[in-house]
Short mmCIF file of C-alpha atoms in Angstrom, two decimals:
data_model
loop_
_atom_site.label_atom_id
_atom_site.label_comp_id
_atom_site.label_asym_id
_atom_site.label_seq_id
_atom_site.Cartn_x
_atom_site.Cartn_y
_atom_site.Cartn_z
CA MET A 1 5.62 -14.59 15.80
CA SER A 2 7.37 -13.09 12.78
CA GLU A 3 8.36 -9.46 13.03
CA HIS A 4 5.95 -8.96 10.14
CA GLY A 5 3.04 -10.41 12.10
CA LEU A 6 0.96 -13.44 11.20
CA ILE A 7 -1.15 -12.61 8.18
CA LEU A 8 1.64 -10.71 6.44
CA ALA A 9 4.45 -13.16 7.34
CA GLY A 10 6.48 -14.55 4.47
CA LEU A 11 4.78 -12.51 1.77
CA ASP A 12 6.76 -11.02 -1.10
CA GLY A 13 4.40 -8.77 -2.99
CA ASP A 14 2.71 -10.28 -6.00
CA ARG A 15 5.14 -13.18 -6.23
CA THR A 16 3.99 -15.41 -3.38
CA TRP A 17 0.20 -15.51 -3.49
CA ARG A 18 -0.33 -18.77 -5.37
CA LEU A 19 -1.20 -22.13 -3.85
CA LYS A 20 2.34 -23.54 -4.05
CA ASP A 21 3.69 -20.55 -2.12
CA TYR A 22 0.96 -20.79 0.51
CA VAL A 23 1.58 -24.50 1.00
CA ALA A 24 5.32 -23.82 1.31
CA ARG A 25 4.50 -21.46 4.20
CA GLY A 26 2.50 -24.19 5.94
CA GLY A 27 -0.80 -23.39 4.32
CA TYR A 28 -3.69 -25.85 4.57
CA GLU A 29 -1.85 -27.80 7.30
CA ALA A 30 -4.50 -26.81 9.84
CA LEU A 31 -7.29 -27.99 7.56
CA ARG A 32 -5.50 -31.25 6.77
CA LYS A 33 -5.01 -31.97 10.48
CA ILE A 34 -8.65 -31.23 11.30
CA LEU A 35 -9.94 -33.49 8.54
CA LYS A 36 -7.44 -36.29 9.20
CA GLU A 37 -8.11 -36.38 12.93
CA LYS A 38 -11.85 -35.71 12.49
CA THR A 39 -11.63 -32.93 15.06
CA PRO A 40 -15.05 -32.38 16.68
CA PRO A 41 -16.62 -29.12 15.45
CA ASP A 42 -17.30 -28.04 19.03
CA ALA A 43 -13.57 -28.31 19.78
CA ILE A 44 -12.78 -25.92 16.91
CA ILE A 45 -15.34 -23.39 18.10
CA ALA A 46 -13.99 -23.69 21.64
CA GLU A 47 -10.46 -22.99 20.37
CA VAL A 48 -11.64 -19.89 18.52
CA LYS A 49 -13.41 -18.72 21.67
CA THR A 50 -10.23 -19.25 23.70
CA SER A 51 -8.25 -17.21 21.17
CA GLY A 52 -10.20 -14.05 21.97
CA LEU A 53 -10.57 -13.41 18.23
CA ARG A 54 -13.02 -10.58 17.67
CA GLY A 55 -14.51 -9.57 14.34
CA ARG A 56 -12.02 -7.52 12.36
CA GLY A 57 -14.60 -5.79 10.19
CA GLY A 58 -15.75 -3.16 12.65
CA ALA A 59 -18.09 -4.39 15.35
CA GLY A 60 -15.52 -6.52 17.19
CA PHE A 61 -18.03 -9.25 18.10
CA PRO A 62 -16.41 -12.44 19.48
CA THR A 63 -15.96 -14.80 16.54
CA GLY A 64 -16.24 -18.09 18.42
CA LEU A 65 -19.47 -16.95 20.04
CA LYS A 66 -20.87 -15.97 16.65
CA TRP A 67 -20.01 -19.38 15.24
CA SER A 68 -21.76 -21.07 18.15
CA PHE A 69 -25.05 -19.41 17.14
CA MET A 70 -25.24 -21.54 14.00
CA PRO A 71 -27.95 -24.23 14.54
CA ARG A 72 -26.13 -27.54 14.26
CA SER A 73 -29.22 -29.70 13.72
CA PHE A 74 -30.72 -27.63 10.89
CA PRO A 75 -31.48 -29.87 7.88
CA GLY A 76 -30.30 -28.71 4.46
CA ASP A 77 -27.87 -26.04 3.33
CA LYS A 78 -26.18 -23.60 5.67
CA TYR A 79 -23.93 -20.82 4.49
CA VAL A 80 -20.70 -19.12 5.52
CA VAL A 81 -20.07 -15.71 3.95
CA CYS A 82 -16.95 -13.56 3.88
CA ASN A 83 -17.51 -9.80 3.89
CA SER A 84 -14.81 -8.34 1.65
CA ASP A 85 -16.93 -5.32 0.72
CA GLU A 86 -14.29 -2.95 2.02
CA GLY A 87 -16.03 0.40 1.52
CA GLU A 88 -15.20 2.21 4.77
CA PRO A 89 -13.11 5.30 3.93
CA GLY A 90 -9.59 4.86 5.23
CA THR A 91 -9.73 1.05 5.13
CA PHE A 92 -7.57 -0.90 2.68
CA LYS A 93 -6.35 -3.97 4.58
CA ASP A 94 -8.73 -6.63 3.25
CA ARG A 95 -7.85 -6.00 -0.38
CA ASP A 96 -4.18 -6.57 0.48
CA ILE A 97 -5.00 -9.87 2.19
CA LEU A 98 -6.89 -10.99 -0.91
CA ARG A 99 -4.14 -9.67 -3.18
CA TYR A 100 -1.17 -11.21 -1.39
CA ASN A 101 -2.56 -14.10 0.70
CA PRO A 102 -5.95 -15.24 -0.69
CA HIS A 103 -5.54 -18.88 0.32
CA THR A 104 -5.47 -18.05 4.03
CA VAL A 105 -9.00 -16.66 3.61
CA ILE A 106 -10.08 -19.79 1.74
CA GLU A 107 -8.62 -22.05 4.42
CA GLY A 108 -10.20 -19.97 7.19
CA MET A 109 -13.60 -20.24 5.52
CA LEU A 110 -13.15 -24.00 5.08
CA ILE A 111 -12.38 -24.43 8.77
CA GLY A 112 -15.34 -22.26 9.71
CA ALA A 113 -17.62 -24.22 7.38
CA TYR A 114 -16.49 -27.50 8.90
CA ALA A 115 -17.03 -26.21 12.43
CA MET A 116 -20.52 -24.87 11.67
CA GLY A 117 -21.65 -27.64 9.31
CA CYS A 118 -21.95 -25.36 6.27
CA THR A 119 -22.04 -26.71 2.74
CA ARG A 120 -21.58 -23.57 0.65
CA GLY A 121 -19.86 -20.23 0.99
CA TYR A 122 -19.48 -16.87 -0.74
CA ASN A 123 -16.84 -14.19 -0.61
CA TYR A 124 -18.49 -10.85 -1.37
CA ILE A 125 -15.76 -8.63 -2.81
CA HIS A 126 -15.93 -4.88 -3.29
CA GLY A 127 -16.73 -4.27 -6.96
CA GLU A 128 -14.29 -1.39 -7.37
CA ILE A 129 -11.28 -3.70 -6.85
CA PHE A 130 -12.18 -6.03 -9.69
CA GLU A 131 -8.60 -7.16 -10.36
CA ILE A 132 -8.51 -8.56 -6.82
CA TYR A 133 -11.83 -10.31 -7.44
CA GLN A 134 -10.22 -11.95 -10.47
CA ARG A 135 -7.21 -13.01 -8.42
CA PHE A 136 -9.45 -14.59 -5.80
CA GLU A 137 -11.23 -16.51 -8.56
CA GLU A 138 -7.82 -17.85 -9.65
CA ALA A 139 -7.05 -18.88 -6.09
CA LEU A 140 -10.40 -20.70 -5.90
CA ASP A 141 -9.56 -22.57 -9.11
CA GLU A 142 -6.21 -23.62 -7.62
CA ALA A 143 -7.80 -24.80 -4.38
CA ARG A 144 -10.51 -26.70 -6.24
CA ALA A 145 -7.99 -28.41 -8.54
CA ALA A 146 -5.92 -29.46 -5.52
CA GLY A 147 -8.92 -31.05 -3.81
CA PHE A 148 -9.38 -28.44 -1.09
CA LEU A 149 -12.85 -27.47 -2.36
CA GLY A 150 -15.73 -29.53 -3.67
CA GLN A 151 -17.05 -32.96 -2.78
CA ASN A 152 -15.31 -35.26 -0.29
CA ILE A 153 -12.43 -32.89 0.42
CA LEU A 154 -9.12 -34.80 0.83
CA GLY A 155 -11.15 -38.01 1.14
CA SER A 156 -12.59 -36.90 4.48
CA GLY A 157 -16.28 -37.04 3.62
CA PHE A 158 -16.54 -33.26 4.23
CA SER A 159 -17.91 -31.34 1.24
CA PHE A 160 -17.88 -27.58 0.79
CA ASP A 161 -17.80 -25.28 -2.19
CA LEU A 162 -16.89 -21.62 -2.24
CA PHE A 163 -17.69 -18.89 -4.75
CA ALA A 164 -16.71 -15.26 -5.27
CA HIS A 165 -19.39 -12.61 -5.71
CA HIS A 166 -18.62 -8.98 -6.50
CA GLY A 167 -20.63 -5.96 -5.50
CA TYR A 168 -20.87 -2.62 -7.28
CA GLY A 169 -19.31 -0.23 -4.78
CA ALA A 170 -22.31 0.52 -2.55
CA TYR A 171 -21.16 1.37 0.98
CA ILE A 172 -24.40 0.03 2.45
CA CYS A 173 -23.57 -3.50 1.23
CA GLY A 174 -20.88 -3.67 3.89
CA GLU A 175 -23.76 -4.16 6.33
CA GLU A 176 -24.18 -7.92 6.54
CA THR A 177 -27.89 -8.20 5.76
CA ALA A 178 -27.65 -5.72 2.86
CA LEU A 179 -24.77 -7.85 1.60
CA LEU A 180 -26.97 -10.96 1.74
CA GLU A 181 -29.72 -9.16 -0.15
CA SER A 182 -27.18 -8.22 -2.82
CA VAL A 183 -25.91 -11.81 -3.17
CA GLU A 184 -29.52 -12.87 -3.71
CA GLY A 185 -29.76 -10.38 -6.59
CA LYS A 186 -31.92 -7.87 -4.75
CA LYS A 187 -31.45 -4.20 -3.96
CA GLY A 188 -28.76 -3.89 -1.31
CA GLN A 189 -30.75 -2.66 1.68
CA PRO A 190 -30.50 -3.82 5.31
CA ARG A 191 -33.07 -6.22 6.70
CA PHE A 192 -35.02 -5.79 9.89
CA LYS A 193 -33.56 -7.84 12.75
CA PRO A 194 -34.62 -10.18 14.26
CA PRO A 195 -34.48 -12.66 12.66
CA PHE A 196 -30.69 -12.57 12.58
CA PRO A 197 -28.66 -14.24 9.81
CA ALA A 198 -27.78 -17.19 12.06
CA ALA A 199 -31.45 -18.14 11.92
CA PHE A 200 -32.59 -16.61 8.60
CA GLY A 201 -29.75 -15.53 6.36
CA LEU A 202 -28.82 -16.19 2.75
CA TYR A 203 -31.79 -17.62 0.85
CA GLY A 204 -33.58 -17.92 4.18
CA LYS A 205 -31.04 -20.44 5.51
CA PRO A 206 -28.78 -20.16 8.59
CA THR A 207 -25.76 -18.03 7.69
CA THR A 208 -22.65 -16.70 9.40
CA VAL A 209 -20.92 -13.60 8.03
CA ASN A 210 -17.37 -12.67 9.04
CA ASN A 211 -14.80 -10.20 7.77
CA THR A 212 -11.87 -11.10 5.50
CA GLU A 213 -9.23 -10.55 8.19
CA THR A 214 -11.26 -12.58 10.68
CA PHE A 215 -11.22 -15.65 8.44
CA ALA A 216 -7.54 -15.07 7.62
CA ALA A 217 -6.66 -15.39 11.31
CA VAL A 218 -8.40 -18.76 11.80
CA PRO A 219 -5.70 -21.05 10.28
CA PHE A 220 -3.09 -19.49 12.55
CA ILE A 221 -5.30 -20.00 15.60
CA MET A 222 -5.76 -23.67 14.79
CA LYS A 223 -2.02 -24.19 14.24
CA MET A 224 -0.64 -22.24 17.21
CA GLY A 225 -3.53 -22.81 19.62
CA GLY A 226 -6.13 -20.43 20.93
CA GLN A 227 -4.26 -19.55 24.12
CA ALA A 228 -1.05 -18.71 22.24
CA PHE A 229 -3.01 -16.45 19.88
CA LEU A 230 -4.71 -14.75 22.82
CA ASN A 231 -1.31 -14.15 24.44
CA LEU A 232 -0.17 -12.20 21.38
CA GLY A 233 -2.71 -9.55 22.35
CA LYS A 234 -4.37 -8.90 25.67
CA PRO A 235 -7.42 -10.26 27.53
CA ASN A 236 -10.60 -9.92 25.46
CA ASN A 237 -8.45 -8.70 22.54
CA GLY A 238 -6.56 -11.72 21.22
CA GLY A 239 -3.94 -11.81 18.50
CA THR A 240 -2.62 -9.32 16.02
CA LYS A 241 -4.51 -6.78 13.95
CA LEU A 242 -3.93 -5.10 10.60
CA PHE A 243 -4.08 -1.31 10.72
CA SER A 244 -4.57 0.79 7.59
CA VAL A 245 -2.72 4.03 8.29
CA SER A 246 -3.41 7.02 6.07
CA GLY A 247 -3.40 10.78 6.27
CA HIS A 248 -0.52 13.00 7.30
CA VAL A 249 2.14 10.36 7.93
CA CYS A 250 5.38 9.68 6.08
CA ARG A 251 4.63 6.08 5.14
CA PRO A 252 0.91 5.34 4.69
CA GLY A 253 0.19 1.64 4.46
CA ASN A 254 -0.93 -1.53 6.23
CA TYR A 255 0.85 -2.51 9.45
CA GLU A 256 0.29 -5.58 11.63
CA LEU A 257 0.65 -5.14 15.37
CA ARG A 258 -0.32 -7.01 18.51
CA LEU A 259 -3.61 -5.77 19.91
CA GLY A 260 -2.85 -3.64 22.94
CA SER A 261 0.21 -1.98 21.37
CA PRO A 262 0.57 1.76 22.07
CA PHE A 263 -0.69 4.07 19.35
CA SER A 264 2.73 5.74 19.36
CA GLU A 265 4.27 2.47 18.12
CA LEU A 266 1.98 2.41 15.09
CA LEU A 267 2.69 6.07 14.38
CA GLU A 268 6.42 5.35 14.49
CA MET A 269 6.04 2.38 12.09
CA ALA A 270 4.25 4.72 9.67
CA GLY A 271 7.25 7.05 9.70
CA GLY A 272 5.88 9.63 12.09
CA MET A 273 4.16 12.86 11.19
CA ARG A 274 4.74 14.28 7.74
CA ALA A 275 7.19 17.19 7.55
CA GLY A 276 7.64 17.05 11.33
CA ARG A 277 4.29 18.64 11.96
CA LYS A 278 2.24 18.28 15.13
CA LEU A 279 -0.44 15.62 15.52
CA LYS A 280 -3.87 17.20 15.84
CA ALA A 281 -6.45 14.41 15.69
CA VAL A 282 -6.95 10.76 14.78
CA ILE A 283 -9.92 8.78 13.53
CA PRO A 284 -8.94 5.34 14.89
CA GLY A 285 -11.35 2.94 13.20
CA GLY A 286 -12.44 4.19 9.79
CA SER A 287 -14.44 7.28 8.93
CA SER A 288 -17.50 6.19 10.93
CA ALA A 289 -15.50 6.14 14.18
CA PRO A 290 -15.63 9.27 16.36
CA VAL A 291 -12.53 11.45 16.06
CA LEU A 292 -10.13 11.73 19.01
CA PRO A 293 -7.85 14.71 19.74
CA ALA A 294 -4.11 14.03 19.81
CA GLU A 295 -3.80 14.30 23.60
CA ILE A 296 -6.37 11.52 24.06
CA MET A 297 -5.16 9.27 21.25
CA MET A 298 -1.52 9.34 22.35
CA ASN A 299 -2.57 7.78 25.66
CA CYS A 300 -4.50 4.95 24.01
CA THR A 301 -3.50 1.41 23.23
CA LEU A 302 -4.71 -0.17 20.01
CA ASP A 303 -7.43 -2.54 21.16
CA PHE A 304 -11.21 -2.56 21.22
CA ASP A 305 -11.58 -1.77 24.92
CA SER A 306 -9.04 1.04 25.21
CA ILE A 307 -10.38 2.93 22.19
CA SER A 308 -13.94 2.44 23.43
CA ARG A 309 -13.08 3.91 26.84
CA ALA A 310 -11.56 6.90 25.05
CA GLY A 311 -14.88 7.58 23.34
CA SER A 312 -14.35 6.06 19.90
CA MET A 313 -14.03 2.57 18.42
CA LEU A 314 -11.30 0.44 16.88
CA GLY A 315 -13.67 -0.48 14.06
CA SER A 316 -11.92 -1.82 10.98
CA GLY A 317 -8.53 -0.59 12.18
CA ALA A 318 -8.39 2.25 9.64
CA VAL A 319 -6.31 4.93 11.35
CA ILE A 320 -6.72 8.35 9.73
CA VAL A 321 -4.05 10.76 11.00
CA MET A 322 -4.56 14.53 10.83
CA ASP A 323 -1.90 17.15 11.57
CA GLU A 324 -2.12 20.79 12.60
CA THR A 325 -2.79 21.95 9.03
CA THR A 326 -6.20 20.24 9.01
CA CYS A 327 -9.35 22.34 9.13
CA MET A 328 -11.72 20.19 11.15
CA VAL A 329 -14.80 21.85 9.67
CA ARG A 330 -13.63 21.08 6.17
CA ALA A 331 -12.77 17.51 7.16
CA LEU A 332 -16.24 16.97 8.64
CA GLU A 333 -17.84 18.48 5.55
CA ARG A 334 -16.23 15.76 3.43
CA LEU A 335 -17.33 12.99 5.79
CA ALA A 336 -20.88 14.33 6.07
CA TRP A 337 -21.14 14.45 2.28
CA PHE A 338 -20.02 10.83 2.03
CA TYR A 339 -22.68 9.52 4.41
CA HIS A 340 -25.36 11.67 2.81
CA GLU A 341 -24.48 10.17 -0.58
CA GLU A 342 -24.21 6.57 0.67
CA SER A 343 -27.42 6.39 2.71
CA CYS A 344 -29.67 3.81 1.06
CA GLY A 345 -32.71 5.94 1.90
CA GLN A 346 -34.71 3.16 3.56
CA CYS A 347 -34.93 4.85 6.98
CA THR A 348 -36.31 8.38 7.26
CA PRO A 349 -33.93 9.56 10.05
CA CYS A 350 -30.90 8.54 7.99
CA ARG A 351 -32.25 9.58 4.59
CA GLU A 352 -33.26 13.05 5.76
CA GLY A 353 -30.86 13.55 8.66
CA THR A 354 -27.65 12.92 6.71
CA GLY A 355 -28.69 15.60 4.24
CA TRP A 356 -29.46 18.03 7.05
CA MET A 357 -26.07 17.47 8.67
CA TYR A 358 -24.18 17.91 5.42
CA ARG A 359 -25.97 21.13 4.50
CA VAL A 360 -25.40 22.67 7.94
CA VAL A 361 -21.68 21.79 7.99
CA HIS A 362 -21.38 22.99 4.38
CA ARG A 363 -22.74 26.42 5.19
CA ILE A 364 -20.49 26.73 8.26
CA GLU A 365 -17.45 25.90 6.11
CA HIS A 366 -18.47 28.45 3.47
CA GLY A 367 -18.99 31.39 5.83
CA LEU A 368 -22.77 31.16 6.15
CA GLY A 369 -22.97 29.52 9.57
CA ARG A 370 -25.35 30.69 12.28
CA PRO A 371 -24.83 30.62 16.07
CA GLU A 372 -27.60 28.06 16.51
CA ASP A 373 -26.07 25.65 13.98
CA LEU A 374 -23.98 23.71 16.48
CA ASP A 375 -27.00 22.92 18.62
CA LEU A 376 -28.87 22.01 15.44
CA LEU A 377 -26.12 19.58 14.43
CA ARG A 378 -26.16 17.96 17.85
CA SER A 379 -29.95 17.67 17.74
CA VAL A 380 -30.10 16.13 14.26
CA ALA A 381 -27.28 13.67 15.04
CA GLY A 382 -28.99 12.67 18.27
CA ASN A 383 -32.25 12.04 16.47
CA ILE A 384 -30.55 9.74 13.97
CA SER A 385 -28.56 7.61 16.42
CA GLY A 386 -30.30 4.38 17.38
CA ARG A 387 -33.31 5.06 15.14
CA THR A 388 -32.34 3.23 11.96
CA ILE A 389 -32.49 -0.37 10.78
CA CYS A 390 -28.71 -0.62 10.39
CA ALA A 391 -25.70 1.20 11.83
CA LEU A 392 -25.21 3.65 8.95
CA GLY A 393 -27.24 6.26 10.80
CA ASP A 394 -24.96 5.96 13.83
CA ALA A 395 -21.93 5.94 11.50
CA ALA A 396 -23.04 9.27 10.05
CA ALA A 397 -23.93 10.83 13.39
CA GLY A 398 -20.78 9.77 15.26
CA PRO A 399 -18.31 11.92 13.31
CA VAL A 400 -20.60 14.96 13.54
CA GLN A 401 -21.02 14.64 17.30
CA SER A 402 -17.32 14.03 17.97
CA PHE A 403 -15.97 16.74 15.66
CA VAL A 404 -18.33 19.33 17.12
CA ASN A 405 -17.69 18.29 20.73
CA HIS A 406 -13.89 18.02 20.54
CA PHE A 407 -13.26 20.95 18.20
CA ALA A 408 -16.08 23.33 19.06
CA ASP A 409 -13.66 26.27 19.04
CA GLU A 410 -12.98 25.81 15.32
CA PHE A 411 -16.66 25.59 14.45
CA GLU A 412 -17.45 28.64 16.56
CA TYR A 413 -14.60 30.57 14.93
CA HIS A 414 -15.95 29.72 11.47
CA ILE A 415 -19.41 30.95 12.45
CA GLU A 416 -18.27 34.14 14.15
CA ASN A 417 -15.48 35.17 11.76
CA LYS A 418 -16.70 33.65 8.48
CA LYS A 419 -13.27 32.10 7.92
CA CYS A 420 -11.10 29.24 9.11
CA LEU A 421 -9.14 29.18 12.36
CA VAL A 422 -6.28 27.48 10.49
CA PRO A 423 -4.62 30.14 8.29
CA PRO A 424 -5.01 29.30 4.57
CA ALA A 425 -1.23 29.39 4.09
CA ARG A 426 -0.86 26.52 6.57
CA GLN A 427 -3.76 24.36 5.43
CA ASP A 428 -3.14 21.06 3.71
CA THR A 429 -4.68 21.47 0.27
CA GLY A 430 -4.87 17.74 -0.43
CA SER A 431 -8.21 16.62 -1.79
CA GLN A 432 -8.90 14.02 0.89
CA ILE A 433 -8.02 13.81 4.57
CA TYR A 434 -7.38 10.07 4.29
CA VAL A 435 -4.91 10.19 1.39
CA SER A 436 -1.37 11.37 2.09
CA GLN A 437 1.71 12.31 0.17
CA SER A 438 4.93 10.53 1.13
CA CYS A 439 7.64 12.36 3.02
#
């Protein structure tokens, strides 16, 4: 494995994203081999299962298992969809994959389509990164002109076409069924499940939705073998993973590590703590993941199981680092406002509860908190969790519950003293906890 990982290997900024550069790096070799040898679809799915590849978008569901849900005997169109609606605060890895290595996503989707018997695909790209949407369209044109997309691909008899579709910046469209509604031209709101997309997805047809990074890993799995990919990580957590590191570090950015690497290694790659300050807390998987205090996070390895045992989740791999200058009440206020604004309003617990949580945290931050507010926050968050159609309710409740539980002393200090526990002279005055200045 390159010292730069798999997905980022051999990339040189904006200069090496085109088809000729991808082919020079061995691109489309896996697809060519599959089509030439007429590899049985079941063998491909088995290889992906062996690899231990888990969804890189947040949930971490086993990819090979998800592909196996696609009904093979279904007559008519079946769809494969890439979720590039990267709206989770702190997450910026997928846009870099599409910016610097778009053809690996195209090849991954082609292999997935072949394995699942799909005829058409869509890449749903976050609307606020429109220049990347345009680049992906160029990559599609290159692939189509070279015979990698369309009818009778490379003379194999396999036909598949792929299209880009851009959203308009709605966080809720990162949820797979809301995304499908949006592609169909409807209001982006989650669907009731069941039926699940594998049975009733895009246009009512069987559909599989995976994240950008998930598809990008597939060509490497097929070239190096599932077992070799698994060995890069650890059992149940195969391969490498891109981590978007932001916050109070010297070098914010995307870093690719083996799953199971110590958190300290990632922190070191990001240049360590800004200005030599002390680590206070980390949100390990995007803003919807529960926050972890420094003493817990420093003992974690970066994989789905370790972070879960610690009480949070690896999620999208967006690591938000907070130092000792961070007011945790102020940080939660910003997160609570985000989820209040982004709730689609379909479910009453989420529509009303997110507003309640924001207003309570807001008054605590502004010196109007009451002793009973912490119990009220816990109660409202508990009444949202598990009571909504999609996971946005849980995403909004998780930060509230974890901030209040791990940093109760700061919230209590705000309520009792009408001011922050962190002296104003020491507070970071940056506008967002997930955007950092360089050292």
